[in-house]
Short mmCIF file of C-alpha atoms and ligand atoms in Angstrom, two decimals:
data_model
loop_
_atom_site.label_atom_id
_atom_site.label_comp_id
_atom_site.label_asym_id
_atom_site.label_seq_id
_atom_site.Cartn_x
_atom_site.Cartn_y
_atom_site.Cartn_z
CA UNK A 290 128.46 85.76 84.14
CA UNK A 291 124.84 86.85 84.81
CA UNK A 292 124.47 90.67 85.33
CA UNK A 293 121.55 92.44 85.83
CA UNK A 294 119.96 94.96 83.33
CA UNK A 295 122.20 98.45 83.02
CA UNK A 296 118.77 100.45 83.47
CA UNK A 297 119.22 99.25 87.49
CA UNK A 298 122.74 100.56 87.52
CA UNK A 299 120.80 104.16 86.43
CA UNK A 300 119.77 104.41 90.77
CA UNK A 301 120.27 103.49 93.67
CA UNK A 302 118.22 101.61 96.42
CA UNK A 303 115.87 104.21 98.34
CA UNK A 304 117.59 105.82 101.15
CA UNK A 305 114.09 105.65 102.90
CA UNK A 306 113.69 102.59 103.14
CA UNK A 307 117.48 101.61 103.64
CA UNK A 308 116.91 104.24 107.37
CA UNK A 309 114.13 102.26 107.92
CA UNK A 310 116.46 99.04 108.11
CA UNK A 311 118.75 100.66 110.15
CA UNK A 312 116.17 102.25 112.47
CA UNK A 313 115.11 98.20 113.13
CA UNK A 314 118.90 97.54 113.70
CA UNK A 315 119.32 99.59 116.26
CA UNK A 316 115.67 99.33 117.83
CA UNK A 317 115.74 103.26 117.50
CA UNK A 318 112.77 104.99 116.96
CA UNK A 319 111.85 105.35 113.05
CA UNK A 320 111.40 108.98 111.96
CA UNK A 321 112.80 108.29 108.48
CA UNK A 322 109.47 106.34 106.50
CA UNK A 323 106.49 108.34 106.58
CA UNK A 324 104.27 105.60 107.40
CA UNK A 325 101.99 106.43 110.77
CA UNK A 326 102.46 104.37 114.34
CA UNK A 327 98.93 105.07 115.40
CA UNK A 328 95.62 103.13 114.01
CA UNK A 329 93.57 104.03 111.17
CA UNK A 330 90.07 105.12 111.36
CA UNK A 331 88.20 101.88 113.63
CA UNK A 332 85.19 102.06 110.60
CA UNK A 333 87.41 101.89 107.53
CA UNK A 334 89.32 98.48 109.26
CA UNK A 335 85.49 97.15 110.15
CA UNK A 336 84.94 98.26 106.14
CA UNK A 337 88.33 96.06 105.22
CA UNK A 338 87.43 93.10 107.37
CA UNK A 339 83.46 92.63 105.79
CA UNK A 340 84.78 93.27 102.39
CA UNK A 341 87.02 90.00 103.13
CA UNK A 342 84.09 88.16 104.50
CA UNK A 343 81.86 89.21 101.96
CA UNK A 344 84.71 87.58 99.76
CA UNK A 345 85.58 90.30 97.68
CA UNK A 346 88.93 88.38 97.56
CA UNK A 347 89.32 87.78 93.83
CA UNK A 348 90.81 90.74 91.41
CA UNK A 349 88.57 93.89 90.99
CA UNK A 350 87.73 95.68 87.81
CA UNK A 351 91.88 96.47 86.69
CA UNK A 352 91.28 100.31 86.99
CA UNK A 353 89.42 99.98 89.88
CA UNK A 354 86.78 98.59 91.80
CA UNK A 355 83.09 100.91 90.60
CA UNK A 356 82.38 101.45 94.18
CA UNK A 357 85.40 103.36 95.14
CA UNK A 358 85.57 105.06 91.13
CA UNK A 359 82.12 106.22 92.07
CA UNK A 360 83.46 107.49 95.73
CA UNK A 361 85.99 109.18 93.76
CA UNK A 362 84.35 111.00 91.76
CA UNK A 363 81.70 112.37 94.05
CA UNK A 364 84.62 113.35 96.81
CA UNK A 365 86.42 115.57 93.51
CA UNK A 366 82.93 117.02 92.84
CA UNK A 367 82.63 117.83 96.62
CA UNK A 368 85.36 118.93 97.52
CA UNK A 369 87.18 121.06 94.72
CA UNK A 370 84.02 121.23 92.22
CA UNK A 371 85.82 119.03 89.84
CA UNK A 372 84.12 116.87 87.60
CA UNK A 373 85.70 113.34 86.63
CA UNK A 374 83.95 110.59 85.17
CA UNK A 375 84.78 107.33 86.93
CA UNK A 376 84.42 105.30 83.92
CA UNK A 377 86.67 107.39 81.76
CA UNK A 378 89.53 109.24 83.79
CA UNK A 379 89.81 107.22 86.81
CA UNK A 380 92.89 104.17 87.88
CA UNK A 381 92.98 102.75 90.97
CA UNK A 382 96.65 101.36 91.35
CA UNK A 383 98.73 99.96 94.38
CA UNK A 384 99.66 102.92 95.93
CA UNK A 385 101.15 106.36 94.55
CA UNK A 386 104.23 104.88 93.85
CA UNK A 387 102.41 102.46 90.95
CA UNK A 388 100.46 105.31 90.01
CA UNK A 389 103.47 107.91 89.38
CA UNK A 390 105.30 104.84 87.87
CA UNK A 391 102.40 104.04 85.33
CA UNK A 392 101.99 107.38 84.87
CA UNK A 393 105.75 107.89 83.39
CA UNK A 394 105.96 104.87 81.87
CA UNK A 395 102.24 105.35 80.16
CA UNK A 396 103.04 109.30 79.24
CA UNK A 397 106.99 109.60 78.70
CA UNK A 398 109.43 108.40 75.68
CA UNK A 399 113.03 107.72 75.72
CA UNK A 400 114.95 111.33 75.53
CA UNK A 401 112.01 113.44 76.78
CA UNK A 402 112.91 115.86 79.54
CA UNK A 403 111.18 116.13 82.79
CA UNK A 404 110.78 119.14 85.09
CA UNK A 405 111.02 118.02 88.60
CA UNK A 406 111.42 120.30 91.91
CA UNK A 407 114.22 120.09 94.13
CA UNK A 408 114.29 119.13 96.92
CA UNK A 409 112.51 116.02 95.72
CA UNK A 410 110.69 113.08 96.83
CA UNK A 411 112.90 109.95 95.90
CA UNK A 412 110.66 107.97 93.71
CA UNK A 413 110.79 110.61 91.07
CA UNK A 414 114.23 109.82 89.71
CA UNK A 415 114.09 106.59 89.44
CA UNK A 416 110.58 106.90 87.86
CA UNK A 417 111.81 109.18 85.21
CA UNK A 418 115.32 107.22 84.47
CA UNK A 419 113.33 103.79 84.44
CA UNK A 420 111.22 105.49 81.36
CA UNK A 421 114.74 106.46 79.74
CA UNK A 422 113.50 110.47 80.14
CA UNK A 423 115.76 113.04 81.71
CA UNK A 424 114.64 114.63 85.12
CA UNK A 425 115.97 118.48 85.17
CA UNK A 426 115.71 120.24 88.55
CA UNK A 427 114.29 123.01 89.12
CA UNK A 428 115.34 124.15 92.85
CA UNK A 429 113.51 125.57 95.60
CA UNK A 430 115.30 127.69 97.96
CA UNK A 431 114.87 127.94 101.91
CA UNK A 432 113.64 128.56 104.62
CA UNK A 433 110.24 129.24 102.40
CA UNK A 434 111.01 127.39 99.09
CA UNK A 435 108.99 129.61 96.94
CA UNK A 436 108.40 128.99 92.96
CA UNK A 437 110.33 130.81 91.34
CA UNK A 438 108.43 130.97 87.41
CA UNK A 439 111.43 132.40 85.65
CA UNK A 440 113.36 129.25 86.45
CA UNK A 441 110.82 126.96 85.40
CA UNK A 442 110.94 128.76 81.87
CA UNK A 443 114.84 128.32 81.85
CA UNK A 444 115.06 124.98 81.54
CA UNK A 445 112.31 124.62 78.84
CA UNK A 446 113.84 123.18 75.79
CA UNK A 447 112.33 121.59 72.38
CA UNK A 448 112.54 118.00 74.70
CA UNK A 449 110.59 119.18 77.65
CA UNK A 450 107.57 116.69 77.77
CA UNK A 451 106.39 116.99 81.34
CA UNK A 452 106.18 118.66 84.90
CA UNK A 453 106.10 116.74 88.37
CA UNK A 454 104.94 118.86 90.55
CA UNK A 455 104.12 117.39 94.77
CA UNK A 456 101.98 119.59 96.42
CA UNK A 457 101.99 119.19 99.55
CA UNK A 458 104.90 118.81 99.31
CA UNK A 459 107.69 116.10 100.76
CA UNK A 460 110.03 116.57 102.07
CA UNK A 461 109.88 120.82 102.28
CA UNK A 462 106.31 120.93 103.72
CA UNK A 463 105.53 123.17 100.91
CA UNK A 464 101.67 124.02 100.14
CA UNK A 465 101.61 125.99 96.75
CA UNK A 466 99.25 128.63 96.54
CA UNK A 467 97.26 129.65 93.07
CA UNK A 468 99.73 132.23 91.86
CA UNK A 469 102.50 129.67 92.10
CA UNK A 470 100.41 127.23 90.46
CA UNK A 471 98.98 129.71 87.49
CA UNK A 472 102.87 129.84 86.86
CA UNK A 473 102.84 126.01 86.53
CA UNK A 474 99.86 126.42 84.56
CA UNK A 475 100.50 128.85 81.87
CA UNK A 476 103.93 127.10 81.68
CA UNK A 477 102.39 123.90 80.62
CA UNK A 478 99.82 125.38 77.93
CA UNK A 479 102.34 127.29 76.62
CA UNK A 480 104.82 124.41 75.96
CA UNK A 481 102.22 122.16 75.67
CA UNK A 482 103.10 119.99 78.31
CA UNK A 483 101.80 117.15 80.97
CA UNK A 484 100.81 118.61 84.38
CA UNK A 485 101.80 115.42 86.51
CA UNK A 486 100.66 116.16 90.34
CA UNK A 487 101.47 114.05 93.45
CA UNK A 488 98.39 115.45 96.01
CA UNK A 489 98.87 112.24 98.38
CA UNK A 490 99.04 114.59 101.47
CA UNK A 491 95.91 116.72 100.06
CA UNK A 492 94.11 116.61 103.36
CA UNK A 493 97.18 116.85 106.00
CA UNK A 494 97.95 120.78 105.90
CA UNK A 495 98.38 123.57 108.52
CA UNK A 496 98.32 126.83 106.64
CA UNK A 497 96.94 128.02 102.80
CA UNK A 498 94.46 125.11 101.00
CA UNK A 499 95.05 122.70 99.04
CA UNK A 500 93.97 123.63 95.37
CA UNK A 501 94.43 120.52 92.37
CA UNK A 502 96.32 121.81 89.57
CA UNK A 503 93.67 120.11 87.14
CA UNK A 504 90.49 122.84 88.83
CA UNK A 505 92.87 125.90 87.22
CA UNK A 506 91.82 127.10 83.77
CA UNK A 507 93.24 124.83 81.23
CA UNK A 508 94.74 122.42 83.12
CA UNK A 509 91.81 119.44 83.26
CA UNK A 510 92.59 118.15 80.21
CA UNK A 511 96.63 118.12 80.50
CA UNK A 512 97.43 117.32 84.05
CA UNK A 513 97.44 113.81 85.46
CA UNK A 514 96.27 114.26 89.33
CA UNK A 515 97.93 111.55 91.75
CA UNK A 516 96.47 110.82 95.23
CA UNK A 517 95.41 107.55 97.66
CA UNK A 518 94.35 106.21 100.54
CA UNK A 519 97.86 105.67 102.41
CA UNK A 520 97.97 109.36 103.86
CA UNK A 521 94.48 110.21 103.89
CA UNK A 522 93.41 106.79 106.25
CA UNK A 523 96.54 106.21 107.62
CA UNK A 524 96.92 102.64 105.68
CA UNK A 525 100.04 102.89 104.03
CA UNK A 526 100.07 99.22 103.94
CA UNK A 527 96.89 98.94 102.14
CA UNK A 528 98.74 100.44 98.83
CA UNK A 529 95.76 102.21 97.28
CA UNK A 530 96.77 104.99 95.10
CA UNK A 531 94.22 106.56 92.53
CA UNK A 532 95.29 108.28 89.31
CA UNK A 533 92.58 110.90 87.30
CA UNK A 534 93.53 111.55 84.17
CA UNK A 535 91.90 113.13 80.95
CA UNK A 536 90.48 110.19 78.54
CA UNK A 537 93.10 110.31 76.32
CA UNK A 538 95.81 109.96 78.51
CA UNK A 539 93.94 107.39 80.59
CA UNK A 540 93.72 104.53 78.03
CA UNK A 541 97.81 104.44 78.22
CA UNK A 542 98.10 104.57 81.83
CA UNK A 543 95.18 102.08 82.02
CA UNK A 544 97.36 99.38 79.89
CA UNK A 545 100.46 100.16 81.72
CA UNK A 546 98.79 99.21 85.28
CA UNK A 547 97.45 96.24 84.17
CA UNK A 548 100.76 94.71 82.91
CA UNK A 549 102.38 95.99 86.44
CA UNK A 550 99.83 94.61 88.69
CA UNK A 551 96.36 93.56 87.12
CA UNK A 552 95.12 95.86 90.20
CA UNK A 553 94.88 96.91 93.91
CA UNK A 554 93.63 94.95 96.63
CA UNK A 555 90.12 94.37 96.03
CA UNK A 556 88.72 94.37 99.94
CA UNK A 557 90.60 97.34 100.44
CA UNK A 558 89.07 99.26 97.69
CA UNK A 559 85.58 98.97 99.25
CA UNK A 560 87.25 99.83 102.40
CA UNK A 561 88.24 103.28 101.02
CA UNK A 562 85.31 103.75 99.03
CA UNK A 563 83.91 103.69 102.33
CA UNK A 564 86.00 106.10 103.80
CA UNK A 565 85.74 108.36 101.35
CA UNK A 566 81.56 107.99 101.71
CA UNK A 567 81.62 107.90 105.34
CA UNK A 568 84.11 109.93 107.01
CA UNK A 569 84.46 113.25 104.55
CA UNK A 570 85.66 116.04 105.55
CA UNK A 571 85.26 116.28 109.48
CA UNK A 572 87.53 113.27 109.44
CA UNK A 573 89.91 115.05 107.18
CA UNK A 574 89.77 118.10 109.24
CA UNK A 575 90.39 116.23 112.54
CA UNK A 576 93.32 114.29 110.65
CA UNK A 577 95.02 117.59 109.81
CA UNK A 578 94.13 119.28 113.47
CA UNK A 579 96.03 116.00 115.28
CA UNK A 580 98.82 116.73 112.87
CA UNK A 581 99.32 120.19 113.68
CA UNK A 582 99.69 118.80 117.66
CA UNK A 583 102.18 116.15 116.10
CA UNK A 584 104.59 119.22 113.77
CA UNK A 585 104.48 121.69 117.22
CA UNK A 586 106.17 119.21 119.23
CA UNK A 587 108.68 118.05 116.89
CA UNK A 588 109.69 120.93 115.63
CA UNK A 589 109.58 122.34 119.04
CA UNK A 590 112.08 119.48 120.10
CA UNK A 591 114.52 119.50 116.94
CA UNK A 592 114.84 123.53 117.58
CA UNK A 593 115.49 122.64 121.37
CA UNK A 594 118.19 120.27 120.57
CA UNK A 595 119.56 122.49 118.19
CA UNK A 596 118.80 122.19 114.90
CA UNK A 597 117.54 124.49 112.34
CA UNK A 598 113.85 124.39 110.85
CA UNK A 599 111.04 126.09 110.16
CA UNK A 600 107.51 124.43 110.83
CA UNK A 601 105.79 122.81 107.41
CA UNK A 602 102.70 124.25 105.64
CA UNK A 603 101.48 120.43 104.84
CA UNK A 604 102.59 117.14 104.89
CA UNK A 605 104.48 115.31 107.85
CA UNK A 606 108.30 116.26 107.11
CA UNK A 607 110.80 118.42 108.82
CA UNK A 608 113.22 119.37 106.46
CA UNK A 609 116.12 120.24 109.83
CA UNK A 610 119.46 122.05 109.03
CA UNK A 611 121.92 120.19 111.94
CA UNK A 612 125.07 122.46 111.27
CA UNK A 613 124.88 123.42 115.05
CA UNK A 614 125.45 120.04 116.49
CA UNK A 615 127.94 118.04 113.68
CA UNK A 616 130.30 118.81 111.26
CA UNK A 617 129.73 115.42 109.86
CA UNK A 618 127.68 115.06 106.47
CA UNK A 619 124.17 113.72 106.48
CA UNK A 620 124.30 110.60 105.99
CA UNK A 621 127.16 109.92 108.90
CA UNK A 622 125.09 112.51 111.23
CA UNK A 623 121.62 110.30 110.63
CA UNK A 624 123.58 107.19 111.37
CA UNK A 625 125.12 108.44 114.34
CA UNK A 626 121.53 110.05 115.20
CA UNK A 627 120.07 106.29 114.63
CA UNK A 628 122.78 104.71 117.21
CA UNK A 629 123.65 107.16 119.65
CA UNK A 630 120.70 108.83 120.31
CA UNK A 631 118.00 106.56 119.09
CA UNK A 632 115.88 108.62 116.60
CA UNK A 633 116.21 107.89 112.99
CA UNK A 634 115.78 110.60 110.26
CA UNK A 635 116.80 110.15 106.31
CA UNK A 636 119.91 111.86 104.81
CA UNK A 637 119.08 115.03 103.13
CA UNK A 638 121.47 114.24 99.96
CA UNK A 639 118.32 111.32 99.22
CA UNK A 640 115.84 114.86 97.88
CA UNK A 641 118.88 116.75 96.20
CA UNK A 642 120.22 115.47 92.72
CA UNK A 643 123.58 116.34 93.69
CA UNK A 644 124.24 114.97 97.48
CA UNK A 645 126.16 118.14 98.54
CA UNK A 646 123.24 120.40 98.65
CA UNK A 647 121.19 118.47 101.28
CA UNK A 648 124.67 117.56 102.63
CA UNK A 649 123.75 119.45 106.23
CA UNK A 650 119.92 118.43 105.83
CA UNK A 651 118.21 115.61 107.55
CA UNK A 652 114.46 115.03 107.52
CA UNK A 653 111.95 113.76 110.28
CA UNK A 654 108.70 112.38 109.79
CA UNK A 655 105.89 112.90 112.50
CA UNK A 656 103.50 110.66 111.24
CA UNK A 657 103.56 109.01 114.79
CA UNK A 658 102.02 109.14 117.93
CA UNK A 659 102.25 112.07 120.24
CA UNK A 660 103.95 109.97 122.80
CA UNK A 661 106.46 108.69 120.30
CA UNK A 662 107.44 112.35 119.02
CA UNK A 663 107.61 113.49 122.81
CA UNK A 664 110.08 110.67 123.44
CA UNK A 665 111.91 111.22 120.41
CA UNK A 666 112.32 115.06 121.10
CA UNK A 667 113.69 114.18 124.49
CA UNK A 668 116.09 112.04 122.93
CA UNK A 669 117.00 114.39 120.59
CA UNK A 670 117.54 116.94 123.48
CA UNK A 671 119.56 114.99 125.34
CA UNK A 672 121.84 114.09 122.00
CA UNK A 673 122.34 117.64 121.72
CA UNK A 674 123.04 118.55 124.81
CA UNK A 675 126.15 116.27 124.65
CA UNK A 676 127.55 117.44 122.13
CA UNK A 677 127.69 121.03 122.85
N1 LIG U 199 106.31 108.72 101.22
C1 LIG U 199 106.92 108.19 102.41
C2 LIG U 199 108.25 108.87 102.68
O1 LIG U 199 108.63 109.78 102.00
C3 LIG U 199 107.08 106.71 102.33
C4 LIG U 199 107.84 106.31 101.16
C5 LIG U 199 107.78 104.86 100.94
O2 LIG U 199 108.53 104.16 101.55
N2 LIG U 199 106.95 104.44 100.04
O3 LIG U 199 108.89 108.49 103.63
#
């Protein structure tokens, strides 16, 4: 009989996008994929549409299109004084995910250990298991899910190859501030490990700033930064992710990416480059201000209804404790959230690596329109109300 390869049997399907399925099913509002319900920037679409005219429809350069290498570099020089040369240290992939994918496959061997924080985005597992590497957890406690360094030192061993670090950070909301990172930092150059950093939500943050691991002494030439447009331009569906990367690890990620996918979508790379020319920072400033409006009311309406959270520093997640209105577990409660009261959030057991610890933990996206968050929080009021 034909079976698929063990390596599958290693993970399971995302939960994320499995909510996102059920949200459809039960034509309930979608708070579980962090994808945005509102339109992206009118002059990076225009960008999209001319690039398609123009007929920059065939492949782009594999590691990306000059134009938006070029963009790239002069937005890292502007906006964190960090010097990358486009030619060198620069992969444009399809999406984050391909870039954190390439990235492991590119940097990590069979038996190598991999530091990842916990609560976690999903991807990383998977990532790490696909490469045959181990992930070890490091966890992060709440409500404020501080670093703490002497854990990160614990778990060093002879095998430790590499850190993933997400800052900020999904799904705890997380921005790390320098002295958490110079703990990061010093751990790497001691151990002589990889740096790998997942900054996709660099511009959407409420409190602290966002500082790149690679801009802290000693870190440019062993940390692999990890960003895109998705976030940044609300065009998840674009899948432009960017990788920089020092030289010598670039070359490996470079051949990785162009066995995955040859490269991104070429029209859409202009279209960024664009963006990233065009709108700057008072774009990214009004992006994080319209967030801010989006986190108040939700977490104004979860707390209403009853559940337990504390607002985020970045990103769009609420990480929401719900022992106050079930007893189920989390993946029953988000389930009966989805059906009954028409608002669907993901399990918490999807960012733990054992289920039990985000067993009374669901999390809500607000990457969605005012109006869509102000319904859901009624819902979620309502829901609440009934069951107390
Ligand atoms: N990063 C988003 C999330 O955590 C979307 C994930 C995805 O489906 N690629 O929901």
């Amino acid at each position: 009989m034909l079976r698929p390869a063990i390596r599958t049997e290693t993970f399971t399907e995302s939960v994320i996008r499995e909510m996102t399925r059920v949200a459809r099913e039960h034509d309930a509002l979608n708070l579980a994929q962090g994808f945005p319900d509102f339109p992206a920037p009118t002059r990076i679409k225009e960008a999209a549409c001319q690039a398609v005219m123009d007929d920059v429809n065939q492949y782009a350069i594999t590691w990306g299109a000059p134009e938006l290498r070029s963009a790239l570099e002069e937005s890292y020089r502007e906006l964190y004084g960090m010097e990358v040369e486009g030619d060198r240290e620069i992969t444009v992939t399809c999406g984050a995910t391909e870039a954190m994918a390439s990235v492991v496959l590119a940097l990590l061997n069979p038996g190598d250990e991999v530091i990842v924080f916990e609560p976690f985005y999903e991807n990383y597992g998977p990532d790490t298991i696909l490469c045959g590497a181990t992930p070890v957890f490091v966890p992060l406690d709440p409500p404020d899910y501080p670093l703490h360094p002497d854990r990160l030192e614990a778990v060093v061993t002879p095998r430790t190859r590499a850190v993933i670090l997400n800052t900020p950070n999904n799904p705890t909301g997380r921005v790390f501030g320098r002295t958490e990172l110079e703990a990061v930092a010093s751990l790497c150059i001691r151990h002589d490990l990889v740096a790998i950093t997942d900054e996709i939500y660099e511009h959407i943050l409420y409190e602290g700033e966002h500082i790149p691991l690679a801009t802290l002494e000693g870190m440019r030439e062993r940390t692999v930064t990890v960003s895109g447009a998705s976030k940044t331009f609300s065009v998840t569906g674009w899948r432009i992710g960017t990788i920089v990367a020092p030289p010598t690890l670039t070359g490996a990620i470079r051949k990785v990416h162009d066995f995955l996918t040859v490269g991104a979508p070429a029209p859409f790379q202009r279209a960024v480059a664009v963006g990233l020319r065009e709108l700057g920072r008072p774009y990214y400033a009004s992006l994080a201000e319209a967030y801010r409006e989006r986190r108040d009311t939700l977490v104004a309406g979860l707390q209403a209804a009853g559940f337990q959270c504390t607002p985020p520093q970045g990103a769009y997640y609420v990480l929401a404790d719900f022992s106050n209105l079930s007893r189920q577990d989390d993946r029953a409660f988000s389930r009966v959230l989805t059906r009954e009261a028409g608002v669907a959030p993901v399990p918490g057991s999807s960012f733990f690596s054992e289920g039990a610890r985000g067993s009374r933990l669901v999390r809500f996206a607000f990457c969605k329109r005012l109006e869509t968050l102000q319904e859901a929080a009624e819902r979620l009021r309502r829901f609440g109300g009934l069951g107390s």
